mmCIF file of C-alpha atoms in Angstrom:
data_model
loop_
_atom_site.group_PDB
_atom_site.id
_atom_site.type_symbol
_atom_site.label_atom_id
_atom_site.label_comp_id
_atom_site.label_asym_id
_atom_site.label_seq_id
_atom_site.Cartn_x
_atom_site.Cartn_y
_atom_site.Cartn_z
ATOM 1 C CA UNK A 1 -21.048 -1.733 3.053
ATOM 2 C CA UNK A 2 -21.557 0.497 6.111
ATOM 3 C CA UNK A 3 -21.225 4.265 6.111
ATOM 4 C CA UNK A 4 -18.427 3.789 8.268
ATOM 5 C CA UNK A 5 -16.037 2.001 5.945
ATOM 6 C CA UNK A 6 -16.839 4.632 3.002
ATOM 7 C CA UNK A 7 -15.817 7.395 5.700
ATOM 8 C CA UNK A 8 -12.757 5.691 7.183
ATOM 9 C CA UNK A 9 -11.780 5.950 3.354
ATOM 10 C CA UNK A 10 -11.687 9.267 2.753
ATOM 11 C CA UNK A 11 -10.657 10.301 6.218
ATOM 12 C CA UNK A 12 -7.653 8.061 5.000
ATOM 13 C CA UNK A 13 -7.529 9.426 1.799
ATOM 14 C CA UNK A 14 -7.271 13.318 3.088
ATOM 15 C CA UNK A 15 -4.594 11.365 5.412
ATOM 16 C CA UNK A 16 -2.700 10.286 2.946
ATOM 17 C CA UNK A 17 -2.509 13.541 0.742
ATOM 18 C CA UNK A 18 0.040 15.155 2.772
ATOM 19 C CA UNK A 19 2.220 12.181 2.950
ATOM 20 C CA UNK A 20 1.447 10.535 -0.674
ATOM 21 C CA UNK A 21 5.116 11.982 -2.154
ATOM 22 C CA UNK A 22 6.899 9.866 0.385
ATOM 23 C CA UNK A 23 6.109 6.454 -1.819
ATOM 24 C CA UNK A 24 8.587 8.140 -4.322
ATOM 25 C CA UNK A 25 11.110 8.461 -1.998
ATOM 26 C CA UNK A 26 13.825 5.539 -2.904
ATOM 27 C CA UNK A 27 15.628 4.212 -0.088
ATOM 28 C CA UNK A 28 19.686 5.093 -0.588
ATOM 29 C CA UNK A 29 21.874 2.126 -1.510
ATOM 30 C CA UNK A 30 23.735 2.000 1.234
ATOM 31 C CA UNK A 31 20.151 2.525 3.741
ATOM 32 C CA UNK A 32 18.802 5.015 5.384
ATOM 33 C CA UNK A 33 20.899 4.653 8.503
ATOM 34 C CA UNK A 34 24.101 4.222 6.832
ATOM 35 C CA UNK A 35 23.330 7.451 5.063
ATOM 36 C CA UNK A 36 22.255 9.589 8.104
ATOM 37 C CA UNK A 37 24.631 8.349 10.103
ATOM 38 C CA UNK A 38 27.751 8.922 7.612
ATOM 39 C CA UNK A 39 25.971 12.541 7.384
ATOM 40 C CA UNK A 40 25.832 13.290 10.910
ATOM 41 C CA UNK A 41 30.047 12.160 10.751
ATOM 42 C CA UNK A 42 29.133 9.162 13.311
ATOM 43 C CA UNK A 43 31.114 6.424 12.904
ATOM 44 C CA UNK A 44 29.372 2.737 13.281
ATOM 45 C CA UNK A 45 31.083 2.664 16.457
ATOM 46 C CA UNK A 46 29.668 5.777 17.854
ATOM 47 C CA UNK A 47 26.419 4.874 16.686
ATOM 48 C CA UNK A 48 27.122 1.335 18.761
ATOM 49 C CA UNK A 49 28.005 2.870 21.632
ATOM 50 C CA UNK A 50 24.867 5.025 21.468
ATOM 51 C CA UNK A 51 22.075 1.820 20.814
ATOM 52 C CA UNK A 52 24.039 0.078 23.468
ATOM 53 C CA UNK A 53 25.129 -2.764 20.913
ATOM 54 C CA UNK A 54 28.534 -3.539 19.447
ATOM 55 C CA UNK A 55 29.575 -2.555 16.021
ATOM 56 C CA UNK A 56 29.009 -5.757 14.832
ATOM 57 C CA UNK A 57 25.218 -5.550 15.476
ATOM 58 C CA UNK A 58 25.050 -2.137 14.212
ATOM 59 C CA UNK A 59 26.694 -3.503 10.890
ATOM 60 C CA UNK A 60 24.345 -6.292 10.967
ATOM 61 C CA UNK A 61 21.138 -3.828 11.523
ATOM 62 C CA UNK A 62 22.522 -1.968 8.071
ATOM 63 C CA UNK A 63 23.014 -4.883 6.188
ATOM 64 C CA UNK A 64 19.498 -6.403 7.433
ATOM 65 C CA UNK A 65 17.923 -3.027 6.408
ATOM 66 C CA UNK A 66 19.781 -3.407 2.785
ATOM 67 C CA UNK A 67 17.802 -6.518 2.670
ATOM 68 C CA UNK A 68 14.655 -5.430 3.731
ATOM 69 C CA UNK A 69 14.347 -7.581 6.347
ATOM 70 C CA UNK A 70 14.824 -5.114 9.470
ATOM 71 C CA UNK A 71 12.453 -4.994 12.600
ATOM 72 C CA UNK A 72 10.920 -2.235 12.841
ATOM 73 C CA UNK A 73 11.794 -2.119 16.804
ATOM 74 C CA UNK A 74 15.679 -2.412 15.847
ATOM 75 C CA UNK A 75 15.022 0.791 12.951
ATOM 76 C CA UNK A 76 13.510 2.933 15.484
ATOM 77 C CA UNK A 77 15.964 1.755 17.696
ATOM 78 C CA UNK A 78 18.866 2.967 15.653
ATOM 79 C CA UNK A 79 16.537 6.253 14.652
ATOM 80 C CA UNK A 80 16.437 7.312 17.984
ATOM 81 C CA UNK A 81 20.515 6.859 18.703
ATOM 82 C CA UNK A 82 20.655 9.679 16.111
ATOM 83 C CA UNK A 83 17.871 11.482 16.940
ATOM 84 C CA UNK A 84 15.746 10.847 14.576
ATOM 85 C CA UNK A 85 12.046 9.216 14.082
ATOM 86 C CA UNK A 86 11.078 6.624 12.762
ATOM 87 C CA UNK A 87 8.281 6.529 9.930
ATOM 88 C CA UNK A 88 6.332 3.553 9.115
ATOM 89 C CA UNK A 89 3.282 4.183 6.597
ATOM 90 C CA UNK A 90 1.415 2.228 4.002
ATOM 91 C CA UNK A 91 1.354 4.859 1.602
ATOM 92 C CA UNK A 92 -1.428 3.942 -1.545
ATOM 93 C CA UNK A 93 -0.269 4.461 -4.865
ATOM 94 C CA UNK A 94 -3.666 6.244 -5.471
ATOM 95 C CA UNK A 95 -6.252 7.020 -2.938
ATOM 96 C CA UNK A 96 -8.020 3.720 -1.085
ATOM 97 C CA UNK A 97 -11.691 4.799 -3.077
ATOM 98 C CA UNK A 98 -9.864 4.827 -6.072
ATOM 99 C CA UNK A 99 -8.454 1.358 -5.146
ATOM 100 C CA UNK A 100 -11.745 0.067 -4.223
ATOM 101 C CA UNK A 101 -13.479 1.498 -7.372
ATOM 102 C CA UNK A 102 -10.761 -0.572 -9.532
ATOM 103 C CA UNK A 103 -11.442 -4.023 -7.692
ATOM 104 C CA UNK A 104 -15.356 -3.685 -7.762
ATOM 105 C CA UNK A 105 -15.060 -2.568 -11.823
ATOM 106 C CA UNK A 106 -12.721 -5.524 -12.222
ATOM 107 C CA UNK A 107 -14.984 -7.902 -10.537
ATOM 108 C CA UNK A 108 -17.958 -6.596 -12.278
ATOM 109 C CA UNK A 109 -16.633 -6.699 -15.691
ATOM 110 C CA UNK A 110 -15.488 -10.570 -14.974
ATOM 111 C CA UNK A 111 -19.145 -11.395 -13.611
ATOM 112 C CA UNK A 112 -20.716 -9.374 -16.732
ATOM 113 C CA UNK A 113 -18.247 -11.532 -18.790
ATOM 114 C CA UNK A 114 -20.325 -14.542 -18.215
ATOM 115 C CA UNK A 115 -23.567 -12.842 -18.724
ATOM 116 C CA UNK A 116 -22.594 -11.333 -22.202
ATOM 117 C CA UNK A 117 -21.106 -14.589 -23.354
ATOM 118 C CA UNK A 118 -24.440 -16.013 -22.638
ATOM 119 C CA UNK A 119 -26.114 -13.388 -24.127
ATOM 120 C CA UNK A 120 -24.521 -13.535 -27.287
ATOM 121 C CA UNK A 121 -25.060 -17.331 -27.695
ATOM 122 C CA UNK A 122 -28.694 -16.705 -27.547
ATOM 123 C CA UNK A 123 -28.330 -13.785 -29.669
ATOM 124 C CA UNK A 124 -29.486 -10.596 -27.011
ATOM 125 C CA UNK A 125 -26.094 -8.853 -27.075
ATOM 126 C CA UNK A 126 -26.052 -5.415 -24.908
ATOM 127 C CA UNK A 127 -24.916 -2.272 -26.906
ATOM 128 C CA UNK A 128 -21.117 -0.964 -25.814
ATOM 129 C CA UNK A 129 -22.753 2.197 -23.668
ATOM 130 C CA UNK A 130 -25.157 -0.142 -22.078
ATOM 131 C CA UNK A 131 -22.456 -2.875 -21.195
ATOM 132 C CA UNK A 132 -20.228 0.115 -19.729
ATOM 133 C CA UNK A 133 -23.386 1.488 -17.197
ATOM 134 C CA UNK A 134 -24.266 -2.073 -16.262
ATOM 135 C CA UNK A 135 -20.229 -2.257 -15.153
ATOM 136 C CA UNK A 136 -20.352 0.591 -13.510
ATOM 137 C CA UNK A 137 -23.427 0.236 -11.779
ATOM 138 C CA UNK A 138 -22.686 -3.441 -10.601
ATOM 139 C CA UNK A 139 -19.287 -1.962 -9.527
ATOM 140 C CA UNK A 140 -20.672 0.601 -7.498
ATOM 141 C CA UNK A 141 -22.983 -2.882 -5.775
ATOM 142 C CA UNK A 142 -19.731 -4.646 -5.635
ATOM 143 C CA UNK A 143 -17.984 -1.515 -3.679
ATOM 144 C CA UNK A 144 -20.471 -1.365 -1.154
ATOM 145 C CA UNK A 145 -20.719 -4.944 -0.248
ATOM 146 C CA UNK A 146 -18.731 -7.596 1.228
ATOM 147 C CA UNK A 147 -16.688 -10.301 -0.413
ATOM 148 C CA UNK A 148 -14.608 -7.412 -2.810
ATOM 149 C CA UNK A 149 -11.231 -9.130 -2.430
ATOM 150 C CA UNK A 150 -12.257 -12.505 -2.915
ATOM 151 C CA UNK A 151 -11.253 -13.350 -5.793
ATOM 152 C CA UNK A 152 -13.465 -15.790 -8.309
ATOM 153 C CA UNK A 153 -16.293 -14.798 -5.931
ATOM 154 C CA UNK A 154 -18.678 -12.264 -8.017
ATOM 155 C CA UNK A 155 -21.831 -12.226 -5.676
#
């Protein structure tokens, strides 16, 4: 893997620090623009009148976001008509090494599978402490290398 990838990682990660609480943030039931805009007292009319659309569309634009199925143009759309921004993140459960760390130990304990099968057939099993640093130093290959996220793929 090149330096670069490892760095755009953690320059990510520190990224994501400040913003990580947001991926607990539940969406209200009724949406986030139904919600501001019933607390800013604007009716769906106003809130029309202000996007330029009729109140038809503006019901429509609640119901898609509901749904999930929103553009992101038509949310920051709607955002701006009551002055506020829109925010669109991926936001990582944990941080993206942490992420790639999991994958490569995955993949590493699926290709050591085969090996340890093997060995035990011809009787040369590997001790549980020795099995562990072979995982984690084929993970740490597997991390810097390409072909991670294919999956079945361990080399």
């Amino acid at each position: 893997m090149e330096r670069t990838q490892l760095q755009a990682r953690r320059q990510l990660d520190d990224r994501y620090e400040s913003v990580r609480s947001l991926g607990d943030l539940d969406r209200p039931n009724k949406g986030w623009i139904r919600a501001i805009r019933d607390a800013l007292g604007m009716s769906g009319t106003e809130l029309a009148a202000r996007m330029g659309v009729s109140q038809q569309v503006v019901s429509e634009i609640e119901r898609n976001e509901r749904l999930a199925t929103a553009k992101l143009e038509t949310l920051a759309r709607a955002a701006e008509a009551m002055d506020c921004e829109l925010v669109y993140a991926l936001v990582p459960r944990t941080t993206l090494e942490e992420i790639v760390r999991t994958q490569a130990r995955r993949k590493a304990v699926r290709h050591l599978a085969h090996v340890v099968h093997h060995g035990r057939l011809e009787a040369q099993e590997v001790s549980e402490d020795e099995l562990a640093a072979q995982v984690e130093e084929l993970a740490s290959w597997f991390a810097d290398h390409r072909g991670l996220w294919i999956e079945g793929q361990t080399t």
